[in-house]
PDB file of C-alpha atoms in Angstrom:
ATOM      1  CA  MET A 519      34.096  -5.517 -36.105  1.00 48.00           C
ATOM      2  CA  SER A 520      30.992  -7.606 -36.926  1.00 51.00           C
ATOM      3  CA  LEU A 521      27.989  -5.657 -37.321  1.00 51.00           C
ATOM      4  CA  SER A 522      26.506  -6.700 -33.837  1.00 49.00           C
ATOM      5  CA  THR A 523      29.190  -5.499 -31.768  1.00 50.00           C
ATOM      6  CA  VAL A 524      28.983  -2.070 -34.317  1.00 44.00           C
ATOM      7  CA  PHE A 525      25.220  -1.807 -33.018  1.00 45.00           C
ATOM      8  CA  ARG A 526      26.011  -2.834 -29.474  1.00 47.00           C
ATOM      9  CA  VAL A 527      28.446   0.435 -29.050  1.00 46.00           C
ATOM     10  CA  PHE A 528      25.738   3.058 -31.292  1.00 47.00           C
ATOM     11  CA  TYR A 529      23.134   1.545 -28.869  1.00 47.00           C
ATOM     12  CA  ARG A 530      25.279   2.377 -25.624  1.00 49.00           C
ATOM     13  CA  SER A 531      26.649   5.521 -27.039  1.00 47.00           C
ATOM     14  CA  SER A 532      22.924   6.847 -28.095  1.00 49.00           C
ATOM     15  CA  SER A 533      21.076   5.330 -24.456  1.00 46.00           C
ATOM     16  CA  ARG A 534      23.942   7.650 -23.053  1.00 47.00           C
ATOM     17  CA  PHE A 535      23.175  10.826 -24.952  1.00 49.00           C
ATOM     18  CA  GLN A 536      19.654  10.636 -24.225  1.00 53.00           C
ATOM     19  CA  GLN A 537      20.255  10.544 -20.697  1.00 51.00           C
ATOM     20  CA  LEU A 538      22.444  13.432 -20.766  1.00 46.00           C
ATOM     21  CA  ASN A 539      19.671  15.401 -22.720  1.00 52.00           C
ATOM     22  CA  LYS A 540      17.302  14.470 -19.896  1.00 50.00           C
ATOM     23  CA  LEU A 541      19.557  15.445 -17.380  1.00 46.00           C
ATOM     24  CA  ARG A 542      20.485  19.042 -19.650  1.00 50.00           C
ATOM     25  CA  ARG A 543      16.598  18.962 -19.555  1.00 48.00           C
ATOM     26  CA  VAL A 544      15.517  18.989 -15.591  1.00 48.00           C
ATOM     27  CA  GLY A 545      19.069  21.271 -15.351  1.00 47.00           C
ATOM     28  CA  ARG A 546      21.118  18.698 -13.388  1.00 43.00           C
ATOM     29  CA  PHE A 547      24.038  18.052 -16.046  1.00 40.00           C
ATOM     30  CA  ASP A 548      26.338  20.528 -14.131  1.00 42.00           C
ATOM     31  CA  LYS A 549      25.613  18.139 -10.987  1.00 41.00           C
ATOM     32  CA  PHE A 550      26.569  14.294 -12.450  1.00 40.00           C
ATOM     33  CA  SER A 551      28.816  12.813 -14.356  1.00 40.00           C
ATOM     34  CA  ILE A 552      28.232  10.946 -17.291  1.00 40.00           C
ATOM     35  CA  GLN A 553      28.895   7.141 -14.843  1.00 41.00           C
ATOM     36  CA  ASN A 554      25.547   8.809 -12.850  1.00 41.00           C
ATOM     37  CA  ALA A 555      23.790   9.586 -15.608  1.00 39.00           C
ATOM     38  CA  GLN A 556      21.993   5.917 -15.851  1.00 40.00           C
ATOM     39  CA  ARG A 557      21.755   5.711 -12.028  1.00 40.00           C
ATOM     40  CA  CYS A 558      19.930   9.330 -12.067  1.00 38.00           C
ATOM     41  CA  ASN A 559      17.724   8.041 -14.699  1.00 39.00           C
ATOM     42  CA  ARG A 560      16.455   5.131 -12.804  1.00 40.00           C
ATOM     43  CA  LEU A 561      15.354   6.715  -9.600  1.00 41.00           C
ATOM     44  CA  SER A 562      12.439   8.469  -9.354  1.00 38.00           C
ATOM     45  CA  THR A 563      12.196  11.292  -6.542  1.00 39.00           C
ATOM     46  CA  CYS A 564       8.838  10.918  -5.570  1.00 43.00           C
ATOM     47  CA  ARG A 565       8.712   8.030  -2.889  1.00 44.00           C
ATOM     48  CA  PHE A 566       5.116   6.879  -4.196  1.00 47.00           C
ATOM     49  CA  TYR A 567       5.821   6.231  -7.958  1.00 48.00           C
ATOM     50  CA  THR A 568       9.535   5.115  -7.604  1.00 48.00           C
ATOM     51  CA  THR A 569      10.977   2.868 -10.402  1.00 54.00           C
ATOM     52  CA  GLU A 570      13.064   0.539  -7.589  1.00 62.00           C
ATOM     53  CA  VAL A 571      12.211  -1.730  -5.203  1.00 63.00           C
ATOM     54  CA  ASP A 572      13.244  -0.623  -1.910  1.00 69.00           C
ATOM     55  CA  PRO A 573      13.028  -3.354   0.926  1.00 64.00           C
ATOM     56  CA  ASP A 574      12.363  -1.173   3.767  1.00 69.00           C
ATOM     57  CA  ASP A 575       9.112   0.920   1.552  1.00 82.00           C
ATOM     58  CA  PRO A 576       6.187  -1.684   0.861  1.00 85.00           C
ATOM     59  CA  ARG A 577       4.699   0.917  -1.761  1.00 83.00           C
ATOM     60  CA  THR A 578       8.181   0.430  -3.733  1.00 85.00           C
ATOM     61  CA  VAL A 579       6.929  -3.663  -4.282  1.00 88.00           C
ATOM     62  CA  PRO A 580       5.839  -4.764  -7.635  1.00 90.00           C
ATOM     63  CA  ASP A 581       2.715  -6.284  -8.025  1.00 89.00           C
ATOM     64  CA  VAL A 582       4.396  -9.359  -9.624  1.00 91.00           C
ATOM     65  CA  GLU A 583       5.722  -9.694  -5.409  1.00 92.00           C
ATOM     66  CA  TRP A 584       2.040  -8.850  -3.678  1.00 93.00           C
ATOM     67  CA  GLU A 585       0.708 -12.021  -6.382  1.00 94.00           C
ATOM     68  CA  LYS A 586       4.145 -13.982  -4.816  1.00 93.00           C
ATOM     69  CA  ARG A 587       3.340 -13.183  -1.423  1.00 93.00           C
ATOM     70  CA  LEU A 588      -0.322 -12.902  -0.899  1.00 96.00           C
ATOM     71  CA  THR A 589      -3.035 -15.841  -1.487  1.00 96.00           C
ATOM     72  CA  PRO A 590      -5.202 -15.026  -4.744  1.00 96.00           C
ATOM     73  CA  GLU A 591      -8.347 -13.462  -2.048  1.00 97.00           C
ATOM     74  CA  GLN A 592      -5.714 -11.738  -0.585  1.00 97.00           C
ATOM     75  CA  TYR A 593      -4.156 -10.150  -3.390  1.00 97.00           C
ATOM     76  CA  ALA A 594      -7.723  -9.515  -4.833  1.00 97.00           C
ATOM     77  CA  VAL A 595      -8.942  -7.568  -2.014  1.00 97.00           C
ATOM     78  CA  THR A 596      -5.808  -5.587  -0.906  1.00 96.00           C
ATOM     79  CA  ARG A 597      -4.091  -4.956  -3.994  1.00 95.00           C
ATOM     80  CA  GLU A 598      -7.445  -4.778  -6.517  1.00 95.00           C
ATOM     81  CA  ARG A 599      -9.715  -2.880  -4.132  1.00 95.00           C
ATOM     82  CA  LYS A 600     -11.731  -6.038  -3.963  1.00 95.00           C
ATOM     83  CA  THR A 601     -14.241  -7.029  -1.328  1.00 94.00           C
ATOM     84  CA  GLU A 602     -15.048 -10.295   0.031  1.00 95.00           C
ATOM     85  CA  GLU A 603     -17.634 -11.642   0.396  1.00 95.00           C
ATOM     86  CA  PRO A 604     -20.575 -10.704   3.409  1.00 94.00           C
ATOM     87  CA  PHE A 605     -20.767 -13.416   6.529  1.00 95.00           C
ATOM     88  CA  SER A 606     -17.810 -14.955   5.153  1.00 94.00           C
ATOM     89  CA  GLY A 607     -14.187 -13.523   6.758  1.00 94.00           C
ATOM     90  CA  SER A 608     -12.594 -15.349   9.338  1.00 95.00           C
ATOM     91  CA  TYR A 609     -12.407 -12.008  12.134  1.00 96.00           C
ATOM     92  CA  LEU A 610     -16.523 -11.191  12.483  1.00 94.00           C
ATOM     93  CA  ASN A 611     -17.320 -13.355  15.325  1.00 93.00           C
ATOM     94  CA  HIS A 612     -13.512 -13.075  16.586  1.00 93.00           C
ATOM     95  CA  PHE A 613     -13.222 -11.497  19.615  1.00 91.00           C
ATOM     96  CA  GLU A 614     -10.281 -12.457  21.434  1.00 93.00           C
ATOM     97  CA  LYS A 615      -8.111 -10.098  22.788  1.00 95.00           C
ATOM     98  CA  GLY A 616      -5.093  -8.415  20.988  1.00 96.00           C
ATOM     99  CA  THR A 617      -4.529  -5.960  17.845  1.00 96.00           C
ATOM    100  CA  TYR A 618      -5.478  -6.707  13.760  1.00 97.00           C
ATOM    101  CA  HIS A 619      -2.249  -5.960  11.545  1.00 97.00           C
ATOM    102  CA  CYS A 620      -1.894  -5.382   7.801  1.00 97.00           C
ATOM    103  CA  VAL A 621      -1.798  -8.602   5.738  1.00 97.00           C
ATOM    104  CA  CYS A 622       0.659  -7.088   3.215  1.00 95.00           C
ATOM    105  CA  CYS A 623       3.205  -5.126   5.862  1.00 95.00           C
ATOM    106  CA  ASP A 624       1.997  -5.984   9.422  1.00 95.00           C
ATOM    107  CA  THR A 625       1.430  -2.964  10.297  1.00 95.00           C
ATOM    108  CA  GLU A 626      -0.818  -2.283  13.743  1.00 96.00           C
ATOM    109  CA  LEU A 627      -4.596  -1.040  12.527  1.00 97.00           C
ATOM    110  CA  PHE A 628      -6.900  -1.766  14.999  1.00 97.00           C
ATOM    111  CA  SER A 629      -7.148  -3.192  18.529  1.00 95.00           C
ATOM    112  CA  SER A 630      -9.591  -5.628  19.786  1.00 95.00           C
ATOM    113  CA  GLU A 631     -11.300  -3.289  22.171  1.00 94.00           C
ATOM    114  CA  ALA A 632     -12.463  -1.341  19.899  1.00 95.00           C
ATOM    115  CA  LYS A 633     -14.138  -4.109  17.360  1.00 95.00           C
ATOM    116  CA  PHE A 634     -18.000  -4.235  17.628  1.00 95.00           C
ATOM    117  CA  ASP A 635     -21.029  -6.754  16.344  1.00 93.00           C
ATOM    118  CA  SER A 636     -22.530  -4.553  13.733  1.00 92.00           C
ATOM    119  CA  HIS A 637     -24.506  -7.450  12.260  1.00 91.00           C
ATOM    120  CA  CYS A 638     -23.140  -5.692   8.431  1.00 92.00           C
ATOM    121  CA  GLY A 639     -21.015  -8.973   7.333  1.00 94.00           C
ATOM    122  CA  TRP A 640     -17.685  -7.553   7.906  1.00 96.00           C
ATOM    123  CA  PRO A 641     -15.473  -7.121  10.845  1.00 96.00           C
ATOM    124  CA  SER A 642     -16.130  -3.837  12.333  1.00 96.00           C
ATOM    125  CA  PHE A 643     -14.035  -1.216  14.691  1.00 96.00           C
ATOM    126  CA  THR A 644     -14.869   2.234  15.983  1.00 96.00           C
ATOM    127  CA  GLU A 645     -11.344   3.563  15.471  1.00 95.00           C
ATOM    128  CA  ALA A 646      -8.001   2.711  14.355  1.00 96.00           C
ATOM    129  CA  TYR A 647      -5.733   1.867  16.385  1.00 95.00           C
ATOM    130  CA  GLY A 648      -3.442   4.842  17.758  1.00 92.00           C
ATOM    131  CA  THR A 649      -6.217   6.910  17.460  1.00 91.00           C
ATOM    132  CA  LYS A 650      -5.939   9.829  20.440  1.00 90.00           C
ATOM    133  CA  ASP A 651      -9.395  11.887  20.677  1.00 87.00           C
ATOM    134  CA  GLY A 652     -10.398  11.346  17.199  1.00 86.00           C
ATOM    135  CA  ASP A 653      -7.609  12.280  15.933  1.00 90.00           C
ATOM    136  CA  GLU A 654      -6.018   9.551  13.376  1.00 91.00           C
ATOM    137  CA  ALA A 655      -2.406  11.262  13.044  1.00 92.00           C
ATOM    138  CA  LEU A 656      -1.202   8.656  14.915  1.00 93.00           C
ATOM    139  CA  SER A 657      -2.782   5.829  13.375  1.00 95.00           C
ATOM    140  CA  HIS A 658      -1.906   3.598  10.392  1.00 95.00           C
ATOM    141  CA  VAL A 659      -4.700   4.081   8.470  1.00 96.00           C
ATOM    142  CA  LEU A 660      -5.838   6.594   5.693  1.00 95.00           C
ATOM    143  CA  ARG A 661      -9.226   7.904   4.554  1.00 95.00           C
ATOM    144  CA  ARG A 662      -9.646   8.576   0.879  1.00 95.00           C
ATOM    145  CA  PRO A 663     -13.297   9.247  -1.130  1.00 95.00           C
ATOM    146  CA  ASP A 664     -14.400   6.609  -3.304  1.00 93.00           C
ATOM    147  CA  ASN A 665     -17.357   7.158  -5.551  1.00 91.00           C
ATOM    148  CA  SER A 666     -16.140   3.430  -7.579  1.00 85.00           C
ATOM    149  CA  ILE A 667     -19.566   1.830  -7.580  1.00 83.00           C
ATOM    150  CA  GLY A 668     -21.545   5.094  -8.438  1.00 86.00           C
ATOM    151  CA  MET A 669     -21.860   5.612  -4.188  1.00 87.00           C
ATOM    152  CA  ILE A 670     -20.584   8.164  -2.386  1.00 91.00           C
ATOM    153  CA  ARG A 671     -17.930   6.251  -0.090  1.00 94.00           C
ATOM    154  CA  THR A 672     -15.034   6.403   2.205  1.00 96.00           C
ATOM    155  CA  GLU A 673     -12.075   4.012   1.508  1.00 96.00           C
ATOM    156  CA  VAL A 674     -10.265   2.846   3.968  1.00 97.00           C
ATOM    157  CA  ILE A 675      -6.367   2.009   3.098  1.00 97.00           C
ATOM    158  CA  CYS A 676      -3.078   0.865   4.827  1.00 96.00           C
ATOM    159  CA  LYS A 677      -0.987   3.877   5.572  1.00 94.00           C
ATOM    160  CA  ASN A 678       2.420   1.948   4.860  1.00 94.00           C
ATOM    161  CA  CYS A 679       1.678  -0.153   1.970  1.00 94.00           C
ATOM    162  CA  ASP A 680      -1.490   1.602   0.535  1.00 94.00           C
ATOM    163  CA  ALA A 681      -3.917  -1.718   0.707  1.00 96.00           C
ATOM    164  CA  HIS A 682      -7.109  -1.360   0.796  1.00 97.00           C
ATOM    165  CA  LEU A 683      -8.843  -2.112   3.961  1.00 97.00           C
ATOM    166  CA  GLY A 684     -12.026  -1.656   3.715  1.00 96.00           C
ATOM    167  CA  HIS A 685     -14.680   1.323   3.865  1.00 96.00           C
ATOM    168  CA  VAL A 686     -15.264   3.990   7.049  1.00 96.00           C
ATOM    169  CA  PHE A 687     -19.341   4.997   7.846  1.00 95.00           C
ATOM    170  CA  ASP A 688     -20.735   7.322   9.737  1.00 93.00           C
ATOM    171  CA  ASP A 689     -23.136   5.143  11.661  1.00 93.00           C
ATOM    172  CA  GLY A 690     -21.049   3.677  14.186  1.00 92.00           C
ATOM    173  CA  PRO A 691     -21.715   3.396  18.260  1.00 93.00           C
ATOM    174  CA  GLU A 692     -20.615   6.243  20.678  1.00 91.00           C
ATOM    175  CA  PRO A 693     -18.231   7.439  21.220  1.00 89.00           C
ATOM    176  CA  THR A 694     -16.807   7.782  17.449  1.00 92.00           C
ATOM    177  CA  GLY A 695     -20.249   7.184  15.614  1.00 93.00           C
ATOM    178  CA  GLN A 696     -17.448   5.294  13.153  1.00 94.00           C
ATOM    179  CA  ARG A 697     -17.894   2.097  11.641  1.00 96.00           C
ATOM    180  CA  PHE A 698     -14.855   1.320  10.050  1.00 97.00           C
ATOM    181  CA  CYS A 699     -16.156  -1.982   7.660  1.00 97.00           C
ATOM    182  CA  ILE A 700     -13.010  -4.029   7.070  1.00 97.00           C
ATOM    183  CA  ASN A 701     -12.178  -7.244   5.053  1.00 97.00           C
ATOM    184  CA  SER A 702     -11.080 -10.341   7.037  1.00 97.00           C
ATOM    185  CA  LEU A 703      -8.559 -11.010   4.158  1.00 97.00           C
ATOM    186  CA  SER A 704      -6.648  -7.449   4.946  1.00 97.00           C
ATOM    187  CA  LEU A 705      -5.975  -8.908   8.055  1.00 97.00           C
ATOM    188  CA  LYS A 706      -4.213 -10.503  10.586  1.00 96.00           C
ATOM    189  CA  PHE A 707      -4.297 -10.845  14.221  1.00 97.00           C
ATOM    190  CA  LYS A 708      -1.708 -10.893  16.850  1.00 95.00           C
ATOM    191  CA  SER A 709      -2.615 -11.714  20.490  1.00 93.00           C
ATOM    192  CA  TYR A 710      -2.034 -10.477  23.312  1.00 83.00           C
ATOM    193  CA  ARG A 711       0.917 -11.639  25.507  1.00 68.00           C
ATOM    194  CA  PRO A 712       0.774 -11.394  29.012  1.00 54.00           C
TER     195      PRO A 712
END
């Protein structure tokens, strides 16, 4: 046997040995065979931190794939949490009837009925699509604290793919009092069809 063959055999056996030891540590050895050890090691139990790409779950799409799917500007806003320049977005003065979808995963985020002109430089909405009586449980947006630039703000992200959309503030018009200040680069528009 050549030295490279010996090395390959040793590497494969040591790799399987390490995988089996990991299974023993978590108490799963009795449920899995040696053939399944490699598959078990690759899969994560947490949906948000899985190591395999699931075509039905946009959260598992790696950054390299997002860079291919999006323009550099869209990638910077949605994946790197950047902000587009004020008064530069294509949807700032756009008031056609329809819905605004996530540019990454095509999920409905905002309705044109909730859009208003806030004069802040970004498209603004009073509520997220699917909000019922102030309850955002059925909407496709999530709020989370953002202290990134020394200010206390509330970031808005897409619930389906974790794309950064913008921020929400408590200085909007009635009846909600909310102003969803959203980057145009994180949206795509679909008009209502009669």
